[in-house]
Amino acid sequence: MVRSVVAQLADEILSSLDPQQRSVATALKGPVCVIAGAGTGKTRAITHRLAYGVDIGVIDPKRV
């Protein structure tokens, strides 16, 4: 039951992202370099990466 709730929350976090932003948000190992123009969603992708990582337990929220 807990796992399905976590998976649902993770899906909700990613649902508003386009495919390129989603690839940034789900790349949780190592650093990610996002190069794009103004207004393309870089900050949105990175903040969703943090939220997704915290939600699935890969990132410690105390270290953000």
PDB file of N, CA and C in Angstrom:
ATOM      1  N   MET A   1       0.825  -1.201   0.000  1.00  0.00           N
ATOM      2  CA  MET A   1       0.000   0.000   0.000  1.00  0.00           C
ATOM      3  C   MET A   1       0.862   1.255   0.000  1.00  0.00           C
ATOM      4  N   VAL A   2       1.882   1.303   0.852  1.00  0.00           N
ATOM      5  CA  VAL A   2       2.744   2.483   0.924  1.00  0.00           C
ATOM      6  C   VAL A   2       3.457   2.698  -0.399  1.00  0.00           C
ATOM      7  N   ARG A   3       3.950   1.639  -1.008  1.00  0.00           N
ATOM      8  CA  ARG A   3       4.676   1.759  -2.274  1.00  0.00           C
ATOM      9  C   ARG A   3       3.790   2.351  -3.368  1.00  0.00           C
ATOM     10  N   SER A   4       2.535   1.927  -3.427  1.00  0.00           N
ATOM     11  CA  SER A   4       1.653   2.444  -4.470  1.00  0.00           C
ATOM     12  C   SER A   4       1.366   3.927  -4.267  1.00  0.00           C
ATOM     13  N   VAL A   5       1.288   4.379  -3.019  1.00  0.00           N
ATOM     14  CA  VAL A   5       1.092   5.803  -2.738  1.00  0.00           C
ATOM     15  C   VAL A   5       2.321   6.582  -3.165  1.00  0.00           C
ATOM     16  N   VAL A   6       3.517   6.061  -2.861  1.00  0.00           N
ATOM     17  CA  VAL A   6       4.755   6.728  -3.267  1.00  0.00           C
ATOM     18  C   VAL A   6       4.840   6.802  -4.783  1.00  0.00           C
ATOM     19  N   ALA A   7       4.529   5.719  -5.461  1.00  0.00           N
ATOM     20  CA  ALA A   7       4.568   5.713  -6.924  1.00  0.00           C
ATOM     21  C   ALA A   7       3.574   6.720  -7.494  1.00  0.00           C
ATOM     22  N   GLN A   8       2.410   6.824  -6.874  1.00  0.00           N
ATOM     23  CA  GLN A   8       1.408   7.782  -7.343  1.00  0.00           C
ATOM     24  C   GLN A   8       1.907   9.208  -7.155  1.00  0.00           C
ATOM     25  N   LEU A   9       2.521   9.510  -6.010  1.00  0.00           N
ATOM     26  CA  LEU A   9       3.057  10.847  -5.782  1.00  0.00           C
ATOM     27  C   LEU A   9       4.164  11.159  -6.779  1.00  0.00           C
ATOM     28  N   ALA A  10       5.028  10.194  -7.041  1.00  0.00           N
ATOM     29  CA  ALA A  10       6.109  10.396  -8.009  1.00  0.00           C
ATOM     30  C   ALA A  10       5.537  10.696  -9.392  1.00  0.00           C
ATOM     31  N   ASP A  11       4.502   9.976  -9.779  1.00  0.00           N
ATOM     32  CA  ASP A  11       3.856  10.229 -11.073  1.00  0.00           C
ATOM     33  C   ASP A  11       3.263  11.632 -11.130  1.00  0.00           C
ATOM     34  N   GLU A  12       2.683  12.079 -10.017  1.00  0.00           N
ATOM     35  CA  GLU A  12       2.110  13.428  -9.972  1.00  0.00           C
ATOM     36  C   GLU A  12       3.196  14.488 -10.113  1.00  0.00           C
ATOM     37  N   ILE A  13       4.345  14.255  -9.492  1.00  0.00           N
ATOM     38  CA  ILE A  13       5.456  15.205  -9.586  1.00  0.00           C
ATOM     39  C   ILE A  13       5.904  15.347 -11.037  1.00  0.00           C
ATOM     40  N   LEU A  14       5.970  14.241 -11.749  1.00  0.00           N
ATOM     41  CA  LEU A  14       6.480  14.249 -13.122  1.00  0.00           C
ATOM     42  C   LEU A  14       5.422  14.592 -14.170  1.00  0.00           C
ATOM     43  N   SER A  15       4.158  14.527 -13.809  1.00  0.00           N
ATOM     44  CA  SER A  15       3.084  14.643 -14.805  1.00  0.00           C
ATOM     45  C   SER A  15       3.044  15.980 -15.542  1.00  0.00           C
ATOM     46  N   SER A  16       3.491  17.048 -14.910  1.00  0.00           N
ATOM     47  CA  SER A  16       3.403  18.366 -15.557  1.00  0.00           C
ATOM     48  C   SER A  16       4.635  18.711 -16.392  1.00  0.00           C
ATOM     49  N   LEU A  17       5.598  17.790 -16.451  1.00  0.00           N
ATOM     50  CA  LEU A  17       6.833  18.058 -17.187  1.00  0.00           C
ATOM     51  C   LEU A  17       6.755  17.519 -18.614  1.00  0.00           C
ATOM     52  N   ASP A  18       7.446  18.201 -19.531  1.00  0.00           N
ATOM     53  CA  ASP A  18       7.540  17.670 -20.891  1.00  0.00           C
ATOM     54  C   ASP A  18       8.611  16.569 -20.891  1.00  0.00           C
ATOM     55  N   PRO A  19       8.743  15.803 -21.961  1.00  0.00           N
ATOM     56  CA  PRO A  19       9.686  14.679 -21.974  1.00  0.00           C
ATOM     57  C   PRO A  19      11.139  15.066 -21.658  1.00  0.00           C
ATOM     58  N   GLN A  20      11.597  16.199 -22.152  1.00  0.00           N
ATOM     59  CA  GLN A  20      12.975  16.612 -21.870  1.00  0.00           C
ATOM     60  C   GLN A  20      13.143  16.988 -20.401  1.00  0.00           C
ATOM     61  N   GLN A  21      12.183  17.698 -19.843  1.00  0.00           N
ATOM     62  CA  GLN A  21      12.241  18.052 -18.424  1.00  0.00           C
ATOM     63  C   GLN A  21      12.160  16.794 -17.566  1.00  0.00           C
ATOM     64  N   ARG A  22      11.337  15.846 -17.978  1.00  0.00           N
ATOM     65  CA  ARG A  22      11.192  14.594 -17.237  1.00  0.00           C
ATOM     66  C   ARG A  22      12.511  13.823 -17.213  1.00  0.00           C
ATOM     67  N   SER A  23      13.260  13.860 -18.302  1.00  0.00           N
ATOM     68  CA  SER A  23      14.547  13.156 -18.316  1.00  0.00           C
ATOM     69  C   SER A  23      15.525  13.794 -17.339  1.00  0.00           C
ATOM     70  N   VAL A  24      15.463  15.114 -17.173  1.00  0.00           N
ATOM     71  CA  VAL A  24      16.296  15.797 -16.175  1.00  0.00           C
ATOM     72  C   VAL A  24      15.833  15.411 -14.774  1.00  0.00           C
ATOM     73  N   ALA A  25      14.529  15.433 -14.540  1.00  0.00           N
ATOM     74  CA  ALA A  25      13.982  15.172 -13.212  1.00  0.00           C
ATOM     75  C   ALA A  25      14.235  13.745 -12.739  1.00  0.00           C
ATOM     76  N   THR A  26      14.340  12.812 -13.657  1.00  0.00           N
ATOM     77  CA  THR A  26      14.531  11.416 -13.266  1.00  0.00           C
ATOM     78  C   THR A  26      15.991  10.968 -13.303  1.00  0.00           C
ATOM     79  N   ALA A  27      16.893  11.852 -13.685  1.00  0.00           N
ATOM     80  CA  ALA A  27      18.331  11.544 -13.686  1.00  0.00           C
ATOM     81  C   ALA A  27      18.874  11.842 -12.295  1.00  0.00           C
ATOM     82  N   LEU A  28      18.842  10.846 -11.425  1.00  0.00           N
ATOM     83  CA  LEU A  28      19.151  11.083 -10.016  1.00  0.00           C
ATOM     84  C   LEU A  28      20.569  10.698  -9.610  1.00  0.00           C
ATOM     85  N   LYS A  29      21.332  10.129 -10.510  1.00  0.00           N
ATOM     86  CA  LYS A  29      22.713   9.753 -10.179  1.00  0.00           C
ATOM     87  C   LYS A  29      23.672  10.757 -10.778  1.00  0.00           C
ATOM     88  N   GLY A  30      24.455  11.375  -9.924  1.00  0.00           N
ATOM     89  CA  GLY A  30      25.474  12.307 -10.385  1.00  0.00           C
ATOM     90  C   GLY A  30      24.919  13.661 -10.760  1.00  0.00           C
ATOM     91  N   PRO A  31      25.817  14.543 -11.172  1.00  0.00           N
ATOM     92  CA  PRO A  31      25.393  15.892 -11.560  1.00  0.00           C
ATOM     93  C   PRO A  31      24.709  15.891 -12.927  1.00  0.00           C
ATOM     94  N   VAL A  32      23.893  16.898 -13.143  1.00  0.00           N
ATOM     95  CA  VAL A  32      23.207  17.076 -14.419  1.00  0.00           C
ATOM     96  C   VAL A  32      23.480  18.494 -14.895  1.00  0.00           C
ATOM     97  N   CYS A  33      23.843  18.634 -16.151  1.00  0.00           N
ATOM     98  CA  CYS A  33      24.062  19.950 -16.749  1.00  0.00           C
ATOM     99  C   CYS A  33      22.907  20.218 -17.709  1.00  0.00           C
ATOM    100  N   VAL A  34      22.154  21.265 -17.429  1.00  0.00           N
ATOM    101  CA  VAL A  34      21.014  21.617 -18.272  1.00  0.00           C
ATOM    102  C   VAL A  34      21.349  22.917 -18.990  1.00  0.00           C
ATOM    103  N   ILE A  35      21.470  22.829 -20.301  1.00  0.00           N
ATOM    104  CA  ILE A  35      21.778  24.008 -21.114  1.00  0.00           C
ATOM    105  C   ILE A  35      20.567  24.285 -22.001  1.00  0.00           C
ATOM    106  N   ALA A  36      19.957  25.435 -21.770  1.00  0.00           N
ATOM    107  CA  ALA A  36      18.777  25.815 -22.552  1.00  0.00           C
ATOM    108  C   ALA A  36      18.556  27.307 -22.398  1.00  0.00           C
ATOM    109  N   GLY A  37      17.759  27.852 -23.268  1.00  0.00           N
ATOM    110  CA  GLY A  37      17.484  29.281 -23.250  1.00  0.00           C
ATOM    111  C   GLY A  37      16.564  29.701 -22.114  1.00  0.00           C
ATOM    112  N   ALA A  38      16.380  31.006 -22.017  1.00  0.00           N
ATOM    113  CA  ALA A  38      15.505  31.570 -20.994  1.00  0.00           C
ATOM    114  C   ALA A  38      14.065  31.101 -21.195  1.00  0.00           C
ATOM    115  N   GLY A  39      13.415  30.783 -20.094  1.00  0.00           N
ATOM    116  CA  GLY A  39      12.007  30.416 -20.154  1.00  0.00           C
ATOM    117  C   GLY A  39      11.710  29.021 -20.651  1.00  0.00           C
ATOM    118  N   THR A  40      12.714  28.147 -20.679  1.00  0.00           N
ATOM    119  CA  THR A  40      12.503  26.798 -21.205  1.00  0.00           C
ATOM    120  C   THR A  40      12.196  25.762 -20.132  1.00  0.00           C
ATOM    121  N   GLY A  41      12.238  26.160 -18.857  1.00  0.00           N
ATOM    122  CA  GLY A  41      11.879  25.240 -17.782  1.00  0.00           C
ATOM    123  C   GLY A  41      13.048  24.602 -17.063  1.00  0.00           C
ATOM    124  N   LYS A  42      14.223  25.216 -17.117  1.00  0.00           N
ATOM    125  CA  LYS A  42      15.397  24.652 -16.424  1.00  0.00           C
ATOM    126  C   LYS A  42      15.159  24.573 -14.919  1.00  0.00           C
ATOM    127  N   THR A  43      14.733  25.678 -14.327  1.00  0.00           N
ATOM    128  CA  THR A  43      14.497  25.705 -12.883  1.00  0.00           C
ATOM    129  C   THR A  43      13.389  24.734 -12.508  1.00  0.00           C
ATOM    130  N   ARG A  44      12.364  24.687 -13.292  1.00  0.00           N
ATOM    131  CA  ARG A  44      11.249  23.763 -13.046  1.00  0.00           C
ATOM    132  C   ARG A  44      11.742  22.312 -13.066  1.00  0.00           C
ATOM    133  N   ALA A  45      12.567  21.963 -14.034  1.00  0.00           N
ATOM    134  CA  ALA A  45      13.088  20.598 -14.138  1.00  0.00           C
ATOM    135  C   ALA A  45      13.964  20.246 -12.940  1.00  0.00           C
ATOM    136  N   ILE A  46      14.824  21.172 -12.526  1.00  0.00           N
ATOM    137  CA  ILE A  46      15.729  20.905 -11.404  1.00  0.00           C
ATOM    138  C   ILE A  46      14.956  20.805 -10.088  1.00  0.00           C
ATOM    139  N   THR A  47      13.980  21.689  -9.863  1.00  0.00           N
ATOM    140  CA  THR A  47      13.204  21.608  -8.622  1.00  0.00           C
ATOM    141  C   THR A  47      12.357  20.340  -8.588  1.00  0.00           C
ATOM    142  N   HIS A  48      11.850  19.927  -9.730  1.00  0.00           N
ATOM    143  CA  HIS A  48      11.106  18.674  -9.785  1.00  0.00           C
ATOM    144  C   HIS A  48      12.047  17.479  -9.593  1.00  0.00           C
ATOM    145  N   ARG A  49      13.282  17.602 -10.020  1.00  0.00           N
ATOM    146  CA  ARG A  49      14.282  16.550  -9.772  1.00  0.00           C
ATOM    147  C   ARG A  49      14.460  16.352  -8.273  1.00  0.00           C
ATOM    148  N   LEU A  50      14.576  17.445  -7.542  1.00  0.00           N
ATOM    149  CA  LEU A  50      14.709  17.360  -6.087  1.00  0.00           C
ATOM    150  C   LEU A  50      13.457  16.753  -5.458  1.00  0.00           C
ATOM    151  N   ALA A  51      12.289  17.233  -5.848  1.00  0.00           N
ATOM    152  CA  ALA A  51      11.038  16.723  -5.286  1.00  0.00           C
ATOM    153  C   ALA A  51      10.869  15.235  -5.579  1.00  0.00           C
ATOM    154  N   TYR A  52      11.176  14.830  -6.792  1.00  0.00           N
ATOM    155  CA  TYR A  52      11.064  13.424  -7.187  1.00  0.00           C
ATOM    156  C   TYR A  52      12.048  12.566  -6.386  1.00  0.00           C
ATOM    157  N   GLY A  53      13.291  13.027  -6.275  1.00  0.00           N
ATOM    158  CA  GLY A  53      14.297  12.285  -5.523  1.00  0.00           C
ATOM    159  C   GLY A  53      13.945  12.135  -4.058  1.00  0.00           C
ATOM    160  N   VAL A  54      13.421  13.184  -3.457  1.00  0.00           N
ATOM    161  CA  VAL A  54      12.981  13.114  -2.057  1.00  0.00           C
ATOM    162  C   VAL A  54      11.810  12.150  -1.942  1.00  0.00           C
ATOM    163  N   ASP A  55      10.874  12.245  -2.847  1.00  0.00           N
ATOM    164  CA  ASP A  55       9.673  11.415  -2.792  1.00  0.00           C
ATOM    165  C   ASP A  55       9.983   9.929  -2.892  1.00  0.00           C
ATOM    166  N   ILE A  56      10.915   9.553  -3.750  1.00  0.00           N
ATOM    167  CA  ILE A  56      11.209   8.120  -3.897  1.00  0.00           C
ATOM    168  C   ILE A  56      12.302   7.644  -2.942  1.00  0.00           C
ATOM    169  N   GLY A  57      12.829   8.558  -2.120  1.00  0.00           N
ATOM    170  CA  GLY A  57      13.776   8.167  -1.083  1.00  0.00           C
ATOM    171  C   GLY A  57      15.233   8.161  -1.486  1.00  0.00           C
ATOM    172  N   VAL A  58      15.575   8.722  -2.633  1.00  0.00           N
ATOM    173  CA  VAL A  58      16.961   8.759  -3.098  1.00  0.00           C
ATOM    174  C   VAL A  58      17.700   9.971  -2.531  1.00  0.00           C
ATOM    175  N   ILE A  59      16.971  11.051  -2.302  1.00  0.00           N
ATOM    176  CA  ILE A  59      17.561  12.283  -1.771  1.00  0.00           C
ATOM    177  C   ILE A  59      17.030  12.517  -0.363  1.00  0.00           C
ATOM    178  N   ASP A  60      17.935  12.769   0.568  1.00  0.00           N
ATOM    179  CA  ASP A  60      17.566  13.073   1.950  1.00  0.00           C
ATOM    180  C   ASP A  60      17.077  14.520   2.017  1.00  0.00           C
ATOM    181  N   PRO A  61      15.828  14.749   2.430  1.00  0.00           N
ATOM    182  CA  PRO A  61      15.306  16.121   2.455  1.00  0.00           C
ATOM    183  C   PRO A  61      16.084  17.047   3.386  1.00  0.00           C
ATOM    184  N   LYS A  62      16.784  16.488   4.353  1.00  0.00           N
ATOM    185  CA  LYS A  62      17.590  17.304   5.268  1.00  0.00           C
ATOM    186  C   LYS A  62      18.850  17.829   4.593  1.00  0.00           C
ATOM    187  N   ARG A  63      19.199  17.272   3.432  1.00  0.00           N
ATOM    188  CA  ARG A  63      20.421  17.672   2.740  1.00  0.00           C
ATOM    189  C   ARG A  63      20.155  18.574   1.539  1.00  0.00           C
ATOM    190  N   VAL A  64      18.916  18.994   1.388  1.00  0.00           N
ATOM    191  CA  VAL A  64      18.557  19.868   0.264  1.00  0.00           C
ATOM    192  C   VAL A  64      18.777  21.303   0.676  1.00  0.00           C
TER     193      VAL A  64
END
